[in-house]
XYZ file of C-alpha atoms in Angstrom:
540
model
C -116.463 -206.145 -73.147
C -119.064 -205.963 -75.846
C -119.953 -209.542 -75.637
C -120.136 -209.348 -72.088
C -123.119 -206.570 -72.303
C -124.593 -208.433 -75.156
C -124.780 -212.068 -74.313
C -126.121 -213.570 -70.996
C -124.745 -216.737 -69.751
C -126.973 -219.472 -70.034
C -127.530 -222.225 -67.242
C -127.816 -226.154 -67.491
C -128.121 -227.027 -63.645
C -125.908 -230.991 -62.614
C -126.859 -232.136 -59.478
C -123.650 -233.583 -57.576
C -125.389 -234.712 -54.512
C -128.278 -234.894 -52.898
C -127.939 -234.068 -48.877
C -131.243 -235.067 -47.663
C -134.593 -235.100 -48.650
C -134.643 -231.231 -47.902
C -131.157 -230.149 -48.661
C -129.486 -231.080 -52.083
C -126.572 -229.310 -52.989
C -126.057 -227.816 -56.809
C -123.417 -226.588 -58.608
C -124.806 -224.768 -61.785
C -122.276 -225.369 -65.134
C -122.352 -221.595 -66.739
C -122.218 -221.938 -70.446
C -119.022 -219.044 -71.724
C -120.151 -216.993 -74.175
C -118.933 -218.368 -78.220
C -116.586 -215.220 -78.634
C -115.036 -216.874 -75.454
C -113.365 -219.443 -77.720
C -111.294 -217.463 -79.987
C -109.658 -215.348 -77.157
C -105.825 -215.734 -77.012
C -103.142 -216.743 -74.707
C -102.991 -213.967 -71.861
C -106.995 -212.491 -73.209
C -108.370 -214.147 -70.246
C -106.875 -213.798 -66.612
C -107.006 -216.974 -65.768
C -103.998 -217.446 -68.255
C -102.149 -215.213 -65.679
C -101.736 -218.489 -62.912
C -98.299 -219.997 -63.008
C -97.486 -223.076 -61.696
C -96.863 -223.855 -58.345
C -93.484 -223.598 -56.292
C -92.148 -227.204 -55.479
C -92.813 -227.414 -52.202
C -93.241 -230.645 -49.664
C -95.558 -232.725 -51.718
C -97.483 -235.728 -49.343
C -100.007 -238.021 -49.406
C -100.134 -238.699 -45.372
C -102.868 -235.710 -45.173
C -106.693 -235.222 -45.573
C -108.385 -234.451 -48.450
C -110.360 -236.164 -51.554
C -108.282 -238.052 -53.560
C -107.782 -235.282 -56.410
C -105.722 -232.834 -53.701
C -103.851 -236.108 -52.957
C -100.542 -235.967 -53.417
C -99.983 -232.299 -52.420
C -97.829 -229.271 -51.229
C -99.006 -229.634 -47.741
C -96.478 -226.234 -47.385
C -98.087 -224.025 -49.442
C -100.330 -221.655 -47.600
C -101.340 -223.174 -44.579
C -103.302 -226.427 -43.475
C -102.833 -228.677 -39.900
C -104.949 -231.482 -39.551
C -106.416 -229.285 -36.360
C -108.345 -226.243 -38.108
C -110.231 -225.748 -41.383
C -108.857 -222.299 -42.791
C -110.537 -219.972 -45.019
C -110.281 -216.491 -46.312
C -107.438 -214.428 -45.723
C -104.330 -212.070 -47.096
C -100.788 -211.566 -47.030
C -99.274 -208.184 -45.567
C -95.609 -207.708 -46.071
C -94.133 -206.271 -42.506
C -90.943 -204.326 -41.724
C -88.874 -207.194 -40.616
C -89.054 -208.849 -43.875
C -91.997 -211.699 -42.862
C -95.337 -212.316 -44.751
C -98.061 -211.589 -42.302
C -101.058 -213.939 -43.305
C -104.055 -212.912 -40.993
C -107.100 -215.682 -41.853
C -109.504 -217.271 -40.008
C -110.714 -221.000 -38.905
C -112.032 -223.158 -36.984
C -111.815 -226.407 -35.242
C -112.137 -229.492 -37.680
C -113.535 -231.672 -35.165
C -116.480 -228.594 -34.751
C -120.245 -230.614 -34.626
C -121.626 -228.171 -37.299
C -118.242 -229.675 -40.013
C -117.895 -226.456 -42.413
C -121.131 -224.609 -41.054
C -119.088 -223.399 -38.196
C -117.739 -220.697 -40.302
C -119.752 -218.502 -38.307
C -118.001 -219.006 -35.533
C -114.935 -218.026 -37.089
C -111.393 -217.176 -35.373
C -108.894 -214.930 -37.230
C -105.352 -215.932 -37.042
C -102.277 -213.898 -37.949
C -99.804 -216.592 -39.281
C -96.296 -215.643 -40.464
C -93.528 -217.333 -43.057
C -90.432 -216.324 -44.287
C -92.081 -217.381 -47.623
C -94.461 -215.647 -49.004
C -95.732 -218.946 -50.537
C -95.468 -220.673 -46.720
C -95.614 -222.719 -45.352
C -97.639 -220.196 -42.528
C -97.632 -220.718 -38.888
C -99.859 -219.427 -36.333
C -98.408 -216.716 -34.047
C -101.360 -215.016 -32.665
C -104.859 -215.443 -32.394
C -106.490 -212.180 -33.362
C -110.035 -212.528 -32.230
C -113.576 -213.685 -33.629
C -114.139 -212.849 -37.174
C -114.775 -214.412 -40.726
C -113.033 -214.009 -44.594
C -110.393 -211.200 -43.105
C -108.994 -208.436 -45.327
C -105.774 -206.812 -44.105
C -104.582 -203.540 -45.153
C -102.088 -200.661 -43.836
C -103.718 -197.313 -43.519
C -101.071 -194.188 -44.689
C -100.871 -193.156 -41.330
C -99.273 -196.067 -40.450
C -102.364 -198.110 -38.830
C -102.825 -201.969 -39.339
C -106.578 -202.565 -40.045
C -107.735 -206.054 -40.499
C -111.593 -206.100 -41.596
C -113.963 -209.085 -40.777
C -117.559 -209.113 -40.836
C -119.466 -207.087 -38.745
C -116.245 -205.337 -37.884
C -112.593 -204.656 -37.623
C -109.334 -204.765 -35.909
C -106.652 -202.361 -35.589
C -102.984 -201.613 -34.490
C -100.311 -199.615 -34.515
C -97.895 -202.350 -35.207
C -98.443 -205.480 -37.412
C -97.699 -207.565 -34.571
C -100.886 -205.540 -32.530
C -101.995 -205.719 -29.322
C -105.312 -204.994 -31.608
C -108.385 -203.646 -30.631
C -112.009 -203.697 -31.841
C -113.760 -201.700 -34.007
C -116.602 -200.575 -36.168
C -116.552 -198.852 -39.373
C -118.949 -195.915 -39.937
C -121.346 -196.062 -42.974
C -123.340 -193.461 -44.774
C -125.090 -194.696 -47.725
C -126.330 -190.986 -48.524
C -129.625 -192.007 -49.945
C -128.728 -194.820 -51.614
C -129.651 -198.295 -50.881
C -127.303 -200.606 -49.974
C -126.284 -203.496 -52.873
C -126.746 -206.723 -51.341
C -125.907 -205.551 -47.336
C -122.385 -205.106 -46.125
C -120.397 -208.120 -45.722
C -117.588 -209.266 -47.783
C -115.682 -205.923 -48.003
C -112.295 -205.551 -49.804
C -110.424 -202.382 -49.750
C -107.487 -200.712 -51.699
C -105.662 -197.797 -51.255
C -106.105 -194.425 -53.855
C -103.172 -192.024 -54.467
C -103.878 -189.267 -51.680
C -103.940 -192.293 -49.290
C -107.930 -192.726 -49.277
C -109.482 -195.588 -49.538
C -112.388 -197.239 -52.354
C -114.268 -200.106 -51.137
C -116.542 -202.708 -53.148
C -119.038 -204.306 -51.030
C -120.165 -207.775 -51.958
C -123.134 -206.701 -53.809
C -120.812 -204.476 -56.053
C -121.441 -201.069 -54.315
C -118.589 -198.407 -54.623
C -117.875 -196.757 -51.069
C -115.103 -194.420 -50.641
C -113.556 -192.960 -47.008
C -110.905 -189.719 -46.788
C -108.399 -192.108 -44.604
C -109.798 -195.594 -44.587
C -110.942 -195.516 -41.049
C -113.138 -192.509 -41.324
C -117.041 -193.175 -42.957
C -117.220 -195.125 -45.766
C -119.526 -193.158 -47.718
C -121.518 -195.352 -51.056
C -120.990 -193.245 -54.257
C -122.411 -195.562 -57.103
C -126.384 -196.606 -57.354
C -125.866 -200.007 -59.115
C -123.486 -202.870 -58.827
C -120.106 -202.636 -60.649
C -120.394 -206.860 -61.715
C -120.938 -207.651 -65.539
C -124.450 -207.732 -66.434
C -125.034 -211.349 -66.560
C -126.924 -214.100 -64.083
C -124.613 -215.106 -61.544
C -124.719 -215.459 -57.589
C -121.507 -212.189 -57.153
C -119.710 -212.742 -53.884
C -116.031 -212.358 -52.905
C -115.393 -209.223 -54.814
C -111.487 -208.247 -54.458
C -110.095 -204.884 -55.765
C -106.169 -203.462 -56.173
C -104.484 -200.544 -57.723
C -101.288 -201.044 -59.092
C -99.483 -198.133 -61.457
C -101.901 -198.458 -64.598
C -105.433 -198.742 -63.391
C -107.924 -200.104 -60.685
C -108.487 -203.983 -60.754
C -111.415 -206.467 -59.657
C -112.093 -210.051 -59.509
C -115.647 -210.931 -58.479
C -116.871 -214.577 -57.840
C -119.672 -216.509 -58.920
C -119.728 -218.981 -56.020
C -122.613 -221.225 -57.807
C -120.864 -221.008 -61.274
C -117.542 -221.284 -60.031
C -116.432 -219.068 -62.458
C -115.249 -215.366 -61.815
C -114.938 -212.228 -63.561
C -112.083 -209.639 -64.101
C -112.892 -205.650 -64.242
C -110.647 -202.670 -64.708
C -111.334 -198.818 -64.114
C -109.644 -196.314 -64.708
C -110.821 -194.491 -61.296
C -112.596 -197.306 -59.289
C -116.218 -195.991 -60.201
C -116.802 -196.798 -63.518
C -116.020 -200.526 -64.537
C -115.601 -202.527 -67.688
C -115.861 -206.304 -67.445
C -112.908 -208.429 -69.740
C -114.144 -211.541 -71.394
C -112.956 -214.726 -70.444
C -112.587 -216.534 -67.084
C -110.537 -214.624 -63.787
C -110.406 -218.227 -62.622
C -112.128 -221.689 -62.129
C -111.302 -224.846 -60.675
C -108.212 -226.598 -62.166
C -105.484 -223.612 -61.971
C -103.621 -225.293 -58.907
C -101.160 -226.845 -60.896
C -97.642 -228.078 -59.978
C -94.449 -227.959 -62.572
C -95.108 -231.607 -63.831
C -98.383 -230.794 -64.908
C -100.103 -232.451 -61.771
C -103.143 -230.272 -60.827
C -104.323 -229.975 -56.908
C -107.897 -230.435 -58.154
C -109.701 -228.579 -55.432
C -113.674 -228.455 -55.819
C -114.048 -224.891 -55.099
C -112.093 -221.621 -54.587
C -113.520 -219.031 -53.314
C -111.809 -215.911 -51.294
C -109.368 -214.730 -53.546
C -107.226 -211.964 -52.096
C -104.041 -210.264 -54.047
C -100.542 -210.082 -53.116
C -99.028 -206.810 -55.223
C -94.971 -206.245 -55.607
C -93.447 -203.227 -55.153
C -94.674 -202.248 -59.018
C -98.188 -202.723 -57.929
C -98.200 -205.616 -60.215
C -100.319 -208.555 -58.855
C -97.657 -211.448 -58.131
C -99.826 -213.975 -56.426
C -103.052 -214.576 -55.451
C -104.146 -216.522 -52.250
C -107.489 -218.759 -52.022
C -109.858 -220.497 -49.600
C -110.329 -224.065 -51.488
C -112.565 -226.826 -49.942
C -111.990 -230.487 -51.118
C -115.754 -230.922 -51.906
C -119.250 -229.692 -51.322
C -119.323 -227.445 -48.061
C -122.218 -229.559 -46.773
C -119.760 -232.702 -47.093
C -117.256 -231.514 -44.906
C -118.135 -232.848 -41.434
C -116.144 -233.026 -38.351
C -113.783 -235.661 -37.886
C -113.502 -236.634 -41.745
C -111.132 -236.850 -44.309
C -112.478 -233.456 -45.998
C -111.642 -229.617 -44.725
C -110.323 -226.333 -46.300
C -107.247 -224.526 -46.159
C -105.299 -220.795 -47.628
C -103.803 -221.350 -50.678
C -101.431 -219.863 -52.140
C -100.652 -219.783 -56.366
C -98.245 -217.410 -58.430
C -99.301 -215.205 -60.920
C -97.746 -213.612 -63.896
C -96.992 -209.867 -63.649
C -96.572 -208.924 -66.649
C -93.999 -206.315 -68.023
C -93.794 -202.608 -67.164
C -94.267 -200.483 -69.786
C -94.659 -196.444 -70.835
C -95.829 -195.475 -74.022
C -93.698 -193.181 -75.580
C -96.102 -191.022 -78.252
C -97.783 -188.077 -77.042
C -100.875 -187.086 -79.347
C -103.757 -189.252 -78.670
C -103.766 -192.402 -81.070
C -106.472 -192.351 -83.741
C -107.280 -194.910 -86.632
C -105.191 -192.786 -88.573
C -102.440 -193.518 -86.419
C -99.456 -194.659 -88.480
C -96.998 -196.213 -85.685
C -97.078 -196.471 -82.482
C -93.452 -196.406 -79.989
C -94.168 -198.844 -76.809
C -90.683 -198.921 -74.216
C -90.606 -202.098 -72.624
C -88.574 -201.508 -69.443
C -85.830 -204.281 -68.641
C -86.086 -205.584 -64.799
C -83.496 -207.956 -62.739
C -84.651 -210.984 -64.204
C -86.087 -209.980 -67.637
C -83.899 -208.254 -70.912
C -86.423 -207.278 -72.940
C -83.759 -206.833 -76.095
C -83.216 -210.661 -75.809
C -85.697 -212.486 -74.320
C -89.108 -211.329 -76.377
C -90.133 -212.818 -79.412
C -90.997 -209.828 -81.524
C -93.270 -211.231 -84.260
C -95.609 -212.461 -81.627
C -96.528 -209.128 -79.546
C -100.225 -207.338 -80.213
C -100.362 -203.856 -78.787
C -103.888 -201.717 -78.537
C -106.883 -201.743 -77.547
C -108.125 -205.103 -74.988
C -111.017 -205.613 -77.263
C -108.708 -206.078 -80.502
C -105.755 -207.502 -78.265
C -106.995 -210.370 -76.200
C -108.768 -212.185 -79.263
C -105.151 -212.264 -81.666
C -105.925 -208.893 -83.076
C -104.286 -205.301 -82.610
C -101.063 -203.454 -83.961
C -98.086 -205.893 -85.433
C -94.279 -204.749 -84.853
C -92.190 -203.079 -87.664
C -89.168 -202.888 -85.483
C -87.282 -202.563 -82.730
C -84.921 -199.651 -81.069
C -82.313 -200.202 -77.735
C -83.102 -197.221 -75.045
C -80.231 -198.124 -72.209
C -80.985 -201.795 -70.964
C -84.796 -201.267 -72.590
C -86.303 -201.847 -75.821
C -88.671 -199.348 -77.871
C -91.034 -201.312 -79.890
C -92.590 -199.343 -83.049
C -95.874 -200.614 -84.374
C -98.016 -200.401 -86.963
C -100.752 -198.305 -85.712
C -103.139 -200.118 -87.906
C -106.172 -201.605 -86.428
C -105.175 -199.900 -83.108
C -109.153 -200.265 -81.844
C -108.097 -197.427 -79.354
C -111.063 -195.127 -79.374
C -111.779 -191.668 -76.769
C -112.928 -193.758 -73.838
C -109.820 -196.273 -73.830
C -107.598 -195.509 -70.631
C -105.545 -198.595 -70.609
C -104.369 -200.382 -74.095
C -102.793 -204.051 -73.617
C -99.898 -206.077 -74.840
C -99.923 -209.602 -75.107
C -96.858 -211.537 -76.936
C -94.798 -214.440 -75.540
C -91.163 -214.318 -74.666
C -88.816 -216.816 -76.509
C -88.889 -219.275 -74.199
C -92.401 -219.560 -75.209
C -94.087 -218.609 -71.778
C -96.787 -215.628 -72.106
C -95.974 -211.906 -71.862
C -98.582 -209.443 -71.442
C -98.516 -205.686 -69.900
C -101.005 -202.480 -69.829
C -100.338 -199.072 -70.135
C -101.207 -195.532 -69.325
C -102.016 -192.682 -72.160
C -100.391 -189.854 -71.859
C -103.517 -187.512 -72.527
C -105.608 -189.154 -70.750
C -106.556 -187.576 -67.245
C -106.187 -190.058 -64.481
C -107.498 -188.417 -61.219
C -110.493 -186.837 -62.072
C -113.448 -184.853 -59.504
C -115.900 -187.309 -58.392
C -119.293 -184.986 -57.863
C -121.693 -187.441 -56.026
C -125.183 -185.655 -55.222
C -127.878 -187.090 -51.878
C -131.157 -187.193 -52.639
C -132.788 -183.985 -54.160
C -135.723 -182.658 -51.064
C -138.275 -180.270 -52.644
C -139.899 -177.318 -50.511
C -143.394 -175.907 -52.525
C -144.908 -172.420 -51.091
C -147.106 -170.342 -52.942
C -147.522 -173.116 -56.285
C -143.940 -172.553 -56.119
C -141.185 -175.118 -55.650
C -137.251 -175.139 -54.765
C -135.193 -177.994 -55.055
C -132.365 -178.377 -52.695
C -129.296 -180.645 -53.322
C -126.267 -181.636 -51.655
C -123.218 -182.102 -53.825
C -119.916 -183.850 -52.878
C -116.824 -184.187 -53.987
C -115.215 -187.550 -53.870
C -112.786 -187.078 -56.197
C -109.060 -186.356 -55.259
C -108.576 -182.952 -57.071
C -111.183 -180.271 -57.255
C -113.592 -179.721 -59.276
C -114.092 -176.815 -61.971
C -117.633 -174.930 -62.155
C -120.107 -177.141 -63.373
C -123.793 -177.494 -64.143
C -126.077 -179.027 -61.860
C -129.246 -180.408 -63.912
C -132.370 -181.576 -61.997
C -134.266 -184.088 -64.354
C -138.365 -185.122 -63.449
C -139.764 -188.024 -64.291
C -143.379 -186.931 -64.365
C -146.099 -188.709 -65.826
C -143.585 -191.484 -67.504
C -141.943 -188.960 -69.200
C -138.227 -187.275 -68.195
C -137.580 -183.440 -68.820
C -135.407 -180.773 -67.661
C -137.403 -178.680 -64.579
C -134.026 -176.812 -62.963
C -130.230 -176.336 -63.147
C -128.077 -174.298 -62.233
C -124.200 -173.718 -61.452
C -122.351 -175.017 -59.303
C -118.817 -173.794 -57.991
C -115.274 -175.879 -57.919
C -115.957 -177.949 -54.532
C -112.205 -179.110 -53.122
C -111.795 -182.861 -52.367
C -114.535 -184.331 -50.021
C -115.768 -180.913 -49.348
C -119.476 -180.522 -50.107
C -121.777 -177.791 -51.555
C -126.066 -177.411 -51.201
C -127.512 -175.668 -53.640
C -131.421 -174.511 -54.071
C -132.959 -174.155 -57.738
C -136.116 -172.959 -58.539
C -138.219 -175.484 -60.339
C -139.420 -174.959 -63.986
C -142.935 -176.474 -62.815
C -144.462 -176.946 -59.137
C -144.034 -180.450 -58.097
C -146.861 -179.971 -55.485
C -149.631 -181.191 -58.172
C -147.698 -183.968 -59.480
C -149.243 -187.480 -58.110
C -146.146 -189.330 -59.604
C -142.647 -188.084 -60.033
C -139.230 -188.746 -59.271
C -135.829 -186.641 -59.892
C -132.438 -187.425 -61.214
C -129.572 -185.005 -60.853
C -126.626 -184.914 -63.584
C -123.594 -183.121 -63.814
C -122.517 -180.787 -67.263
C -119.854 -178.449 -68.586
C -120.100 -174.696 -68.097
């Protein structure tokens, strides 16, 4: 992460093609950062992609010639509609639900009908397809399904939303409710990918990188962060997609002109660190033989999760070439892919006192699983346990031996060079199995407090009578457990300089409750020309 914050990506701009004498389309090369190079096997996600099932592989289709031969069953593609977006619910009878939208090939405006967007919901008994159309949803572009835990069937598009009772529908229209309480509004909201938090509410990233967060994921989506969550580097961020699974909140955010995207973790979907390395690029379509389905972009990416949480596949839009080259009644168009992904192993870790650099070993349980022995099928010398930073470039804790527990196997390490400091809430193995494919896992520390209050103040309004002035504030609680009493500090910037002019205390507030609060200011803010406030949160 450190090289991330310290190093911007460069830019050497190659132009592919020139439209017209107005329009010529770019694609910008992003030079990686140098400590990109010495990262490891399984340091990046991109190493995560596996290769493709064997599916019906053809020629007799459309496309460039580097998608040609293909799996013209993976996903879905007709020679009819140009697909994009789109993600896979698993229903009740046992069927992968992919709801994504098109549009007619033949369409004058080629792949600048996208606006005028139809959202299918497709089914397969597969979750890799090949995905046929059963119903046609209604207007709507890049789709984002998820299942409310009430039981509801949402399925967001721009602009709005569908819902249903049953994943087969009838659906109906809706429109979220937004409150950006004060805040403005990263880069509009379009783009929107949900997931689900433990008391069933729901965090949302918009596409500019804006945390939102609503009680029951149809009630107001209310914005919670001031700043984008992306790494702090030039890019042009779209198609942001977050998950939960069992360890810790996950991202993957796009840079459509780079086409190269970024991988985040959280420990409670707020605050973000950024892993080095790419989350993917072109080139990870690949089948068994080595043969890659070279498509020119992929964009879209939406997660499939098992019933772990673990992230088993991930699905794509992917064009054959430049968007502005795909015209109607051509060889070129876009369909849903659909690519497996490693999902690592499940793992607890077994000591209970934090780990320090003191640390002399360290027990890790690797859990077995129907298709994995973990006593058998690891190669021990090769694993790395602590923290990302150390683990992902070959560094970390080494093994010093092994222990059965049942069908699972206790690893001890050497806690040396750990790298696991106070603010670490998720340390990482990477190894390979014997076979020599990749093995990597995360894992949760004991101590370390999970679901935490999330106190998210409006605006601060100021009332001055007499010389005299009060500050009032609004405090609320997006957190899922309540909060303990707490000090509520009102910061001025006055005159380029920041002090303290009020606090005060502030009770435990329950979850999504909220609390106002006046304080009397240290100075009257009437006479200041200039200021502006900032509120922060302390211990009693």
């Amino acid at each position: 992460e450190k090289h991330m914050r310290m190093r911007k990506i460069m830019y050497s701009t190659l132009t592919f093609l020139c439209i017209s004498s107005l329009i010529s389309a770019q694609v910008t090369e992003r030079e990686r950062p140098a400590s990109w190079d010495q990262l490891v096997e399984g340091g990046r996600f991109a190493d995560r992609f596996l290769p493709m099932p064997d599916g019906k592989l053809s020629s007799d289709t459309w496309g460039a010639q580097q998608v040609i031969p293909r799996f013209i069953d993976n996903g879905i593609e007709d020679q009819v509609r140009s697909y994009w977006g789109g993600n896979i619910l698993k229903g009740d009878d046992g069927k992968y639900h992919l709801f994504v939208c098109g549009w007619r090939e033949d369409s004058p405006k080629g792949h600048h009908e996208w606006p005028n967007s139809i959202v299918y919901h497709t089914v397969s008994d597969n979750r890799f397809g090949p995905y046929h159309i059963q119903d046609t949803i209604g207007s709507g572009h890049n789709p984002e399904a998820f299942k409310t835990r009430s039981g509801k069937y949402v399925i967001y598009v721009i602009d709005h939303y569908y819902l249903a009772d049953n994943i087969n529908g009838p659906w109906t229209r809706q429109t979220f409710d937004f409150d950006p309480r004060d805040r403005k509004i990263i880069e509009g909201l379009s783009n929107l990918t949900f997931t689900q938090r433990e008391d069933g509410s729901y965090l949302m990233i918009c596409r500019g990188g804006g945390v939102w967060i609503s009680q029951t994921g149809l009630s107001t989506y209310n914005q919670i962060s001031d700043q984008r969550i992306y790494p702090p580097v030039e890019g042009e961020f779209e198609d942001p997609v977050v998950w939960r699974d069992s360890v810790q909140y996950n991202a993957i955010v796009n840079d459509w002109l780079g086409r190269v995207a970024f991988y985040l973790r959280s420990k409670d979907g707020v605050r973000w660190i950024t892993d080095p390395g790419e989350a993917y690029m072109p080139g990870i379509a690949v089948h068994k033989d080595g043969t890659k389905e070279n498509w020119f972009k992929y964009e879209r990416i939406k997660i499939f999760q098992d019933e772990q949480g673990r992230a088993i596949q991930a699905n794509f839009a992917v064009i054959d070439t430049l968007k502005n080259e795909d015209k109607p009644n051509d060889r070129h168009s876009s369909k849903n892919i659909c690519l497996p992904l490693n999902p690592g192993v499940l793992m607890t870790l077994l000591d209970k006192k934090p780990i320090t650099p003191q640390t002399n070993e360290i027990r890790l349980l690797i859990k077995a699983e129907p298709e994995f022995d973990p006593q058998t099928d690891i190669d021990i010398s090769s694993l790395r346990f602590g923290a990302s930073t150390e683990v992902n470039f070959g560094r970390g804790c080494k093994p010093i031996r092994t222990e059965k527990s049942g069908k699972d196997l206790v690893v001890i390490f050497d806690g040396q060079g750990n790298g696991i400091t106070e603010e670490e809430f998720a340390p990482k193995l990477i190894g390979k199995k014997k076979d020599g494919s990749m093995l990597f896992g995360y894992t949760r520390l004991p101590w370390v407090k999970y679901i935490e209050p999330i106190l998210s103040a409006r605006n601060p309004s100021v009332v001055t009578s007499d010389g005299k002035s009060m500050i009032k504030v609004e405090v609320e609680n997006f957190g899922q457990i309540a909060s303990t009493p707490t000090v509520l500090y009102i910061y001025g910037n006055i005159g380029g300089k920041e002090k303290l002019i009020g606090q005060t205390k502030l009770a435990a507030i329950k979850p999504y409750q909220k609390e106002s609060v006046e304080i009397k200011s240290k100075q009257s803010l009437d006479t200041a020309a200039d200021y502006s406030l900032r509120v922060a949160f302390g211990k009693d």
